[in-house]
Amino acid sequence: MNDESIYDFVGMGIGPFNLGLASLTHSIDELNGIFFDQADQFNWHPGMMMQDTTLQIPFMADLVTLADPTSPFSFLNFLKNEGRIYSFYIRENFLVLRHEYNRYCQWVISQLSNVHFCNQVVDVKYDNDHQWYVVNVRHTKTGEHREVKARKLVLGTGTSPYVPACCENIMDRATHSAHYLDNKKDLQQKKSITVLGSGQSAAEIYYDLLQDIDHYGYELNWITRSPRFFPLEYSKLTLEMTSPEYVDYFFNLPPAKRDDLISNQKHLYKGINSTLIGDIFDLLYNKRLLADIKVGLRTNAELREVAYDASLDYFNLELYQHEQEKAFLHKTEGLVLATGYGYKQPKFIDGLKDQIQWDHKGRYDVNRNYTIDKRGADIFVQNAELHTHGFVTPDLGMACYRNSYIIKEITGREYYSVERKIAFQQFEVSEEEAVSNFELA
């Protein structure tokens, strides 16, 4: 089946970022876009949707508010429609519960007619004669194919669970944090459980398992290669780095400097909520008062190798303590890898590789306007520009800014204000300030 419409753009993937784009373009009558996702429905990180877990950003960082506070797709309007806006106000906690955010996104989707789940983008080709893209889409339930033509593309396929190379052959036995809730009951039947990782997901899982430790009697360990269990830095002047100015500053740095910065800025976007760190300590203290629990927390320990012993039903982990420069072994029956997520280039772009610009590491060479094609005008990316635009890339709080920017680039018109400067501080040395030979007067 062929769709004879010529769309202004096709959005591939329907996570929060492309869903925000769909919401913001809904009211632009002259802009015709369509979105596809191979999943059956929107379900954001279901494996980590524990009852009390929250996003690490306030409700204003929803799909639309920071671009259009009057949008009908705002989180506050969702609360109003559900009859809970006063309860949320009285609650006095502006961090959104994760399962509530998921419901909010599903509520928005229910009002959009151009977002289509169960639709897998198979391949994309460029038609030079007509100067449009031909997108081949397969319905995952019926197997039916359709062709969609569009002037521009927005890639929002998201990230995938990252598994260290040494763990790839044991993932039929181990659990990635993305699937934690699916495997929680089985894990709690083990005599020992080890959580590997240093970020928010590792902390949430450790805290969740710690609550039932005296009931099930398992040993619970948390191991990370980080030098400490570091909190997410959330001071106000640091938050100014989630700004257009810092994106400009970071983008204009040499690639090697950008890579070095990203590797040293994990506390800015991969740290643990400081309240949760306190809750873990308090729960450890209380549990130990009431029972002889077996718990362990270890830093500076990097996983080097892992093997599963089927006869004894346990994992044997070879770890390395960096500061002491010593290797050691750790045995555990249950293993949870809270090792984060990484971007994987979707298979369907294979037919466009000659049109895309690449850096020397085989990554997208992303332009400042979030395009990756050689013309710098056609193929946009969402959450694939960490190495070019900095640690704000996966931040939901900057999604409205990026979407406003992309809409401006697609239409040539600034439908939503694209902020240039919001920070009190200055990150760069201007050309006027720079001196070649510094001498004190």
CSV table of N, CA and C in Angstrom, one decimal, residues 141-274:
chain,number,residue,atom,x,y,z
A,141,LYS,N,1.8,-6.3,13.0
A,141,LYS,CA,0.8,-7.3,13.2
A,141,LYS,C,0.3,-8.0,11.9
A,142,THR,N,0.2,-7.2,10.9
A,142,THR,CA,-0.4,-7.7,9.6
A,142,THR,C,0.7,-8.1,8.6
A,143,GLY,N,1.9,-7.5,8.7
A,143,GLY,CA,2.9,-7.7,7.8
A,143,GLY,C,2.8,-6.8,6.5
A,144,GLU,N,1.8,-6.0,6.5
A,144,GLU,CA,1.5,-5.2,5.3
A,144,GLU,C,2.6,-4.0,5.3
A,145,HIS,N,3.0,-3.7,4.0
A,145,HIS,CA,4.0,-2.7,3.8
A,145,HIS,C,3.3,-1.4,3.2
A,146,ARG,N,3.8,-0.3,3.6
A,146,ARG,CA,3.4,1.0,2.9
A,146,ARG,C,4.6,1.8,2.7
A,147,GLU,N,4.5,2.7,1.7
A,147,GLU,CA,5.6,3.6,1.4
A,147,GLU,C,5.1,5.0,1.7
A,148,VAL,N,5.9,5.8,2.4
A,148,VAL,CA,5.6,7.1,2.8
A,148,VAL,C,6.7,8.0,2.3
A,149,LYS,N,6.3,9.1,1.7
A,149,LYS,CA,7.2,10.1,1.1
A,149,LYS,C,7.3,11.3,2.0
A,150,ALA,N,8.5,11.8,2.2
A,150,ALA,CA,8.7,13.0,3.1
A,150,ALA,C,9.9,13.8,2.7
A,151,ARG,N,9.8,15.1,2.9
A,151,ARG,CA,10.9,16.0,2.6
A,151,ARG,C,12.0,15.9,3.6
A,152,LYS,N,11.7,15.6,4.9
A,152,LYS,CA,12.7,15.6,5.9
A,152,LYS,C,12.4,14.4,6.9
A,153,LEU,N,13.5,14.0,7.6
A,153,LEU,CA,13.4,12.9,8.6
A,153,LEU,C,13.8,13.4,10.0
A,154,VAL,N,13.2,12.8,11.0
A,154,VAL,CA,13.6,13.1,12.4
A,154,VAL,C,13.8,11.7,13.0
A,155,LEU,N,15.1,11.4,13.3
A,155,LEU,CA,15.4,10.1,13.9
A,155,LEU,C,15.3,10.2,15.5
A,156,GLY,N,14.4,9.5,16.0
A,156,GLY,CA,14.2,9.5,17.5
A,156,GLY,C,14.0,8.1,18.0
A,157,THR,N,14.9,7.2,17.6
A,157,THR,CA,14.8,5.8,17.9
A,157,THR,C,15.3,5.5,19.3
A,158,GLY,N,15.9,6.4,20.0
A,158,GLY,CA,16.3,6.2,21.3
A,158,GLY,C,17.5,5.4,21.5
A,159,THR,N,17.8,5.0,22.8
A,159,THR,CA,18.9,4.2,23.1
A,159,THR,C,18.5,2.8,23.5
A,160,SER,N,19.5,1.9,23.6
A,160,SER,CA,19.2,0.5,23.9
A,160,SER,C,20.1,0.1,25.1
A,161,PRO,N,19.6,-0.9,25.9
A,161,PRO,CA,20.4,-1.3,27.0
A,161,PRO,C,21.9,-1.6,26.6
A,162,TYR,N,22.8,-1.1,27.4
A,162,TYR,CA,24.2,-1.4,27.1
A,162,TYR,C,24.7,-2.6,28.0
A,163,VAL,N,25.3,-3.5,27.3
A,163,VAL,CA,25.8,-4.7,28.0
A,163,VAL,C,27.3,-4.8,27.8
A,164,PRO,N,28.1,-4.8,28.8
A,164,PRO,CA,29.6,-4.9,28.6
A,164,PRO,C,29.9,-6.2,27.8
A,165,ALA,N,31.0,-6.1,27.1
A,165,ALA,CA,31.4,-7.2,26.2
A,165,ALA,C,31.6,-8.5,27.0
A,166,CYS,N,32.1,-8.4,28.2
A,166,CYS,CA,32.4,-9.6,29.0
A,166,CYS,C,31.1,-10.2,29.5
A,167,CYS,N,30.0,-9.6,29.3
A,167,CYS,CA,28.7,-10.1,29.8
A,167,CYS,C,27.8,-10.6,28.7
A,168,GLU,N,28.2,-10.4,27.5
A,168,GLU,CA,27.2,-10.7,26.4
A,168,GLU,C,26.8,-12.2,26.3
A,169,ASN,N,27.7,-13.1,26.7
A,169,ASN,CA,27.4,-14.5,26.7
A,169,ASN,C,26.6,-15.0,27.9
A,170,ILE,N,26.3,-14.2,28.8
A,170,ILE,CA,25.6,-14.7,30.0
A,170,ILE,C,24.2,-13.9,30.2
A,171,MET,N,23.8,-13.2,29.2
A,171,MET,CA,22.6,-12.4,29.4
A,171,MET,C,21.3,-13.3,29.4
A,172,ASP,N,21.4,-14.5,29.0
A,172,ASP,CA,20.3,-15.4,29.2
A,172,ASP,C,20.0,-15.7,30.7
A,173,ARG,N,21.0,-15.5,31.5
A,173,ARG,CA,21.0,-15.7,32.9
A,173,ARG,C,20.9,-14.5,33.8
A,174,ALA,N,21.7,-13.5,33.3
A,174,ALA,CA,21.7,-12.2,34.0
A,174,ALA,C,20.5,-11.3,33.6
A,175,THR,N,20.4,-10.2,34.3
A,175,THR,CA,19.3,-9.3,34.1
A,175,THR,C,19.8,-7.9,33.9
A,176,HIS,N,19.4,-7.2,32.8
A,176,HIS,CA,19.7,-5.8,32.7
A,176,HIS,C,18.7,-5.0,33.4
A,177,SER,N,19.0,-3.9,33.9
A,177,SER,CA,18.1,-3.0,34.7
A,177,SER,C,16.8,-2.7,33.9
A,178,ALA,N,16.9,-2.7,32.6
A,178,ALA,CA,15.8,-2.4,31.7
A,178,ALA,C,14.7,-3.4,31.9
A,179,HIS,N,15.0,-4.6,32.4
A,179,HIS,CA,14.1,-5.7,32.5
A,179,HIS,C,14.0,-6.1,34.0
A,180,TYR,N,14.3,-5.2,34.9
A,180,TYR,CA,14.4,-5.6,36.3
A,180,TYR,C,13.0,-6.1,36.9
A,181,LEU,N,12.0,-5.4,36.7
A,181,LEU,CA,10.7,-5.8,37.2
A,181,LEU,C,10.2,-7.1,36.7
A,182,ASP,N,10.5,-7.4,35.4
A,182,ASP,CA,10.1,-8.7,34.8
A,182,ASP,C,10.8,-9.8,35.5
A,183,ASN,N,12.0,-9.6,36.1
A,183,ASN,CA,12.8,-10.7,36.7
A,183,ASN,C,12.9,-10.6,38.2
A,184,LYS,N,12.2,-9.6,38.8
A,184,LYS,CA,12.4,-9.4,40.3
A,184,LYS,C,12.0,-10.6,41.1
A,185,LYS,N,10.9,-11.2,40.8
A,185,LYS,CA,10.4,-12.4,41.6
A,185,LYS,C,11.5,-13.5,41.6
A,186,ASP,N,12.0,-13.8,40.4
A,186,ASP,CA,13.0,-14.8,40.3
A,186,ASP,C,14.3,-14.4,41.0
A,187,LEU,N,14.7,-13.2,40.9
A,187,LEU,CA,15.9,-12.7,41.6
A,187,LEU,C,15.7,-12.9,43.1
A,188,GLN,N,14.6,-12.6,43.7
A,188,GLN,CA,14.4,-12.7,45.1
A,188,GLN,C,14.3,-14.1,45.7
A,189,GLN,N,14.3,-15.1,44.8
A,189,GLN,CA,14.5,-16.5,45.2
A,189,GLN,C,15.9,-16.9,45.3
A,190,LYS,N,16.8,-16.1,44.9
A,190,LYS,CA,18.3,-16.4,44.9
A,190,LYS,C,18.8,-16.2,46.4
A,191,LYS,N,19.9,-16.9,46.6
A,191,LYS,CA,20.6,-16.7,47.9
A,191,LYS,C,21.4,-15.4,48.0
A,192,SER,N,21.8,-15.0,46.8
A,192,SER,CA,22.6,-13.7,46.8
A,192,SER,C,22.3,-13.0,45.5
A,193,ILE,N,22.3,-11.7,45.6
A,193,ILE,CA,22.0,-10.8,44.4
A,193,ILE,C,23.1,-9.7,44.4
A,194,THR,N,23.6,-9.4,43.2
A,194,THR,CA,24.6,-8.4,43.1
A,194,THR,C,24.1,-7.4,42.0
A,195,VAL,N,24.2,-6.1,42.3
A,195,VAL,CA,23.8,-5.0,41.4
A,195,VAL,C,25.1,-4.4,41.0
A,196,LEU,N,25.3,-4.3,39.6
A,196,LEU,CA,26.5,-3.6,39.1
A,196,LEU,C,26.1,-2.3,38.5
A,197,GLY,N,26.8,-1.2,38.8
A,197,GLY,CA,26.5,0.1,38.2
A,197,GLY,C,26.5,1.2,39.3
A,198,SER,N,26.6,2.4,38.8
A,198,SER,CA,26.7,3.5,39.7
A,198,SER,C,25.7,4.6,39.7
A,199,GLY,N,24.7,4.5,38.7
A,199,GLY,CA,23.8,5.5,38.5
A,199,GLY,C,22.5,5.3,39.2
A,200,GLN,N,21.5,6.1,38.8
A,200,GLN,CA,20.2,6.2,39.4
A,200,GLN,C,19.5,4.8,39.4
A,201,SER,N,19.6,4.1,38.2
A,201,SER,CA,18.9,2.8,38.1
A,201,SER,C,19.5,1.8,39.1
A,202,ALA,N,20.8,1.8,39.3
A,202,ALA,CA,21.4,0.8,40.2
A,202,ALA,C,21.0,1.2,41.6
A,203,ALA,N,20.9,2.4,42.0
A,203,ALA,CA,20.5,2.8,43.3
A,203,ALA,C,19.0,2.5,43.6
A,204,GLU,N,18.1,2.7,42.6
A,204,GLU,CA,16.7,2.4,42.7
A,204,GLU,C,16.5,0.9,42.9
A,205,ILE,N,17.3,0.1,42.2
A,205,ILE,CA,17.1,-1.4,42.3
A,205,ILE,C,17.7,-1.9,43.6
A,206,TYR,N,18.8,-1.3,44.0
A,206,TYR,CA,19.4,-1.8,45.3
A,206,TYR,C,18.4,-1.4,46.5
A,207,TYR,N,17.8,-0.2,46.4
A,207,TYR,CA,16.9,0.2,47.4
A,207,TYR,C,15.6,-0.7,47.4
A,208,ASP,N,15.2,-1.0,46.2
A,208,ASP,CA,14.0,-1.8,46.1
A,208,ASP,C,14.2,-3.2,46.7
A,209,LEU,N,15.3,-3.8,46.4
A,209,LEU,CA,15.6,-5.1,46.9
A,209,LEU,C,15.9,-5.1,48.4
A,210,LEU,N,16.5,-4.0,48.8
A,210,LEU,CA,16.9,-3.9,50.2
A,210,LEU,C,15.6,-3.9,51.1
A,211,GLN,N,14.5,-3.4,50.6
A,211,GLN,CA,13.3,-3.3,51.4
A,211,GLN,C,12.8,-4.7,51.8
A,212,ASP,N,13.0,-5.7,51.0
A,212,ASP,CA,12.5,-7.1,51.3
A,212,ASP,C,13.6,-8.0,51.7
A,213,ILE,N,14.8,-7.5,52.1
A,213,ILE,CA,15.9,-8.4,52.3
A,213,ILE,C,15.7,-9.3,53.6
A,214,ASP,N,15.0,-8.8,54.6
A,214,ASP,CA,14.8,-9.6,55.8
A,214,ASP,C,13.7,-10.6,55.6
A,215,HIS,N,12.8,-10.4,54.6
A,215,HIS,CA,11.8,-11.3,54.3
A,215,HIS,C,12.3,-12.5,53.6
A,216,TYR,N,13.2,-12.2,52.6
A,216,TYR,CA,13.7,-13.3,51.7
A,216,TYR,C,15.0,-13.9,52.2
A,217,GLY,N,15.8,-13.1,52.9
A,217,GLY,CA,17.0,-13.6,53.5
A,217,GLY,C,18.2,-13.7,52.5
A,218,TYR,N,18.1,-13.0,51.4
A,218,TYR,CA,19.2,-13.0,50.4
A,218,TYR,C,20.3,-12.0,50.8
A,219,GLU,N,21.5,-12.3,50.3
A,219,GLU,CA,22.7,-11.4,50.5
A,219,GLU,C,22.6,-10.4,49.3
A,220,LEU,N,22.8,-9.1,49.6
A,220,LEU,CA,22.6,-8.1,48.6
A,220,LEU,C,23.9,-7.2,48.5
A,221,ASN,N,24.5,-7.2,47.3
A,221,ASN,CA,25.7,-6.4,47.1
A,221,ASN,C,25.5,-5.4,46.0
A,222,TRP,N,26.2,-4.3,46.1
A,222,TRP,CA,26.2,-3.2,45.1
A,222,TRP,C,27.6,-2.9,44.8
A,223,ILE,N,28.0,-3.1,43.6
A,223,ILE,CA,29.4,-2.9,43.1
A,223,ILE,C,29.5,-1.9,42.0
A,224,THR,N,30.4,-1.0,42.1
A,224,THR,CA,30.6,0.0,41.0
A,224,THR,C,32.0,0.3,40.8
A,225,ARG,N,32.4,0.6,39.5
A,225,ARG,CA,33.8,1.0,39.3
A,225,ARG,C,34.0,2.4,39.6
A,226,SER,N,33.0,3.2,39.8
A,226,SER,CA,33.2,4.6,40.2
A,226,SER,C,33.9,4.7,41.5
A,227,PRO,N,34.6,5.8,41.8
A,227,PRO,CA,35.3,6.0,43.0
A,227,PRO,C,34.4,6.2,44.2
A,228,ARG,N,33.1,6.6,44.0
A,228,ARG,CA,32.2,6.8,45.1
A,228,ARG,C,30.8,6.7,44.5
A,229,PHE,N,29.8,6.6,45.4
A,229,PHE,CA,28.4,6.6,45.0
A,229,PHE,C,28.0,8.1,44.9
A,230,PHE,N,28.2,8.7,43.7
A,230,PHE,CA,28.2,10.1,43.7
A,230,PHE,C,26.7,10.6,43.4
A,231,PRO,N,26.3,11.7,44.0
A,231,PRO,CA,25.0,12.3,43.7
A,231,PRO,C,25.0,13.1,42.4
A,232,LEU,N,23.8,13.2,41.9
A,232,LEU,CA,23.6,14.0,40.7
A,232,LEU,C,23.8,15.5,41.2
A,233,GLU,N,24.6,16.2,40.5
A,233,GLU,CA,24.9,17.6,40.9
A,233,GLU,C,23.7,18.4,40.4
A,234,TYR,N,23.0,19.1,41.3
A,234,TYR,CA,21.8,19.7,41.0
A,234,TYR,C,21.7,21.2,41.6
A,235,SER,N,22.8,21.8,41.8
A,235,SER,CA,22.8,23.2,42.2
A,235,SER,C,22.4,24.1,41.1
A,236,LYS,N,22.0,25.3,41.5
A,236,LYS,CA,21.3,26.1,40.5
A,236,LYS,C,22.3,26.6,39.4
A,237,LEU,N,23.5,27.0,39.8
A,237,LEU,CA,24.5,27.5,38.8
A,237,LEU,C,25.0,26.3,37.9
A,238,THR,N,25.0,25.1,38.5
A,238,THR,CA,25.3,24.0,37.6
A,238,THR,C,24.2,23.7,36.7
A,239,LEU,N,23.0,23.9,37.1
A,239,LEU,CA,21.8,23.7,36.2
A,239,LEU,C,21.9,24.6,35.0
A,240,GLU,N,22.5,25.8,35.2
A,240,GLU,CA,22.6,26.7,34.1
A,240,GLU,C,23.4,26.1,32.9
A,241,MET,N,24.1,25.0,33.1
A,241,MET,CA,24.8,24.3,32.0
A,241,MET,C,23.8,23.6,31.1
A,242,THR,N,22.6,23.4,31.6
A,242,THR,CA,21.6,22.9,30.7
A,242,THR,C,20.9,24.1,30.0
A,243,SER,N,21.7,24.6,29.1
A,243,SER,CA,21.3,25.9,28.5
A,243,SER,C,21.7,26.0,27.1
A,244,PRO,N,21.1,26.8,26.2
A,244,PRO,CA,21.6,27.0,24.9
A,244,PRO,C,23.0,27.5,24.8
A,245,GLU,N,23.4,28.4,25.8
A,245,GLU,CA,24.8,28.9,25.8
A,245,GLU,C,25.8,27.8,26.0
A,246,TYR,N,25.5,26.8,26.9
A,246,TYR,CA,26.5,25.8,27.1
A,246,TYR,C,26.5,24.8,25.9
A,247,VAL,N,25.4,24.6,25.2
A,247,VAL,CA,25.4,23.8,24.0
A,247,VAL,C,26.3,24.4,23.0
A,248,ASP,N,26.1,25.8,22.8
A,248,ASP,CA,27.0,26.5,21.8
A,248,ASP,C,28.4,26.3,22.2
A,249,TYR,N,28.7,26.5,23.5
A,249,TYR,CA,30.1,26.5,24.0
A,249,TYR,C,30.7,25.1,23.7
A,250,PHE,N,29.9,24.1,24.1
A,250,PHE,CA,30.4,22.7,24.0
A,250,PHE,C,30.6,22.3,22.5
A,251,PHE,N,29.6,22.7,21.7
A,251,PHE,CA,29.7,22.4,20.2
A,251,PHE,C,30.9,22.9,19.6
A,252,ASN,N,31.4,24.1,20.0
A,252,ASN,CA,32.5,24.8,19.3
A,252,ASN,C,33.8,24.3,19.9
A,253,LEU,N,33.9,23.4,20.8
A,253,LEU,CA,35.1,22.9,21.3
A,253,LEU,C,35.7,21.8,20.3
A,254,PRO,N,37.0,21.6,20.3
A,254,PRO,CA,37.5,20.5,19.4
A,254,PRO,C,36.9,19.2,19.8
A,255,PRO,N,36.7,18.3,18.9
A,255,PRO,CA,36.1,17.0,19.2
A,255,PRO,C,36.8,16.2,20.3
A,256,ALA,N,38.1,16.2,20.3
A,256,ALA,CA,38.9,15.5,21.4
A,256,ALA,C,38.5,16.1,22.8
A,257,LYS,N,38.4,17.4,22.8
A,257,LYS,CA,38.1,18.0,24.1
A,257,LYS,C,36.7,17.7,24.5
A,258,ARG,N,35.8,17.6,23.6
A,258,ARG,CA,34.4,17.3,23.9
A,258,ARG,C,34.3,15.9,24.4
A,259,ASP,N,35.0,14.9,23.8
A,259,ASP,CA,35.0,13.5,24.3
A,259,ASP,C,35.5,13.4,25.7
A,260,ASP,N,36.6,14.2,26.0
A,260,ASP,CA,37.2,14.2,27.3
A,260,ASP,C,36.2,14.8,28.3
A,261,LEU,N,35.6,15.8,28.0
A,261,LEU,CA,34.6,16.4,28.9
A,261,LEU,C,33.5,15.5,29.2
A,262,ILE,N,32.9,14.8,28.2
A,262,ILE,CA,31.8,13.9,28.5
A,262,ILE,C,32.2,12.8,29.4
A,263,SER,N,33.4,12.3,29.3
A,263,SER,CA,33.8,11.2,30.1
A,263,SER,C,34.0,11.6,31.6
A,264,ASN,N,34.1,12.9,31.8
A,264,ASN,CA,34.4,13.5,33.1
A,264,ASN,C,33.2,14.2,33.7
A,265,GLN,N,32.0,14.2,33.0
A,265,GLN,CA,30.9,14.9,33.5
A,265,GLN,C,29.7,14.0,33.9
A,266,LYS,N,30.0,12.8,34.2
A,266,LYS,CA,28.9,11.9,34.6
A,266,LYS,C,28.1,12.3,35.8
A,267,HIS,N,28.7,13.0,36.7
A,267,HIS,CA,28.0,13.5,37.9
A,267,HIS,C,27.0,14.5,37.5
A,268,LEU,N,27.0,15.1,36.3
A,268,LEU,CA,26.0,16.0,35.8
A,268,LEU,C,24.8,15.4,35.2
A,269,TYR,N,24.9,14.2,34.8
A,269,TYR,CA,23.7,13.6,34.2
A,269,TYR,C,23.5,12.1,34.5
A,270,LYS,N,24.5,11.5,35.2
A,270,LYS,CA,24.4,10.1,35.5
A,270,LYS,C,24.4,9.8,37.0
A,271,GLY,N,24.4,10.8,37.8
A,271,GLY,CA,24.5,10.6,39.3
A,271,GLY,C,23.2,10.2,39.9
A,272,ILE,N,23.2,10.0,41.2
A,272,ILE,CA,22.1,9.5,41.9
A,272,ILE,C,21.4,10.6,42.7
A,273,ASN,N,20.1,10.6,42.7
A,273,ASN,CA,19.3,11.6,43.5
A,273,ASN,C,19.8,11.5,44.9
A,274,SER,N,20.2,12.7,45.4
A,274,SER,CA,20.8,12.7,46.8
A,274,SER,C,19.8,12.3,47.9
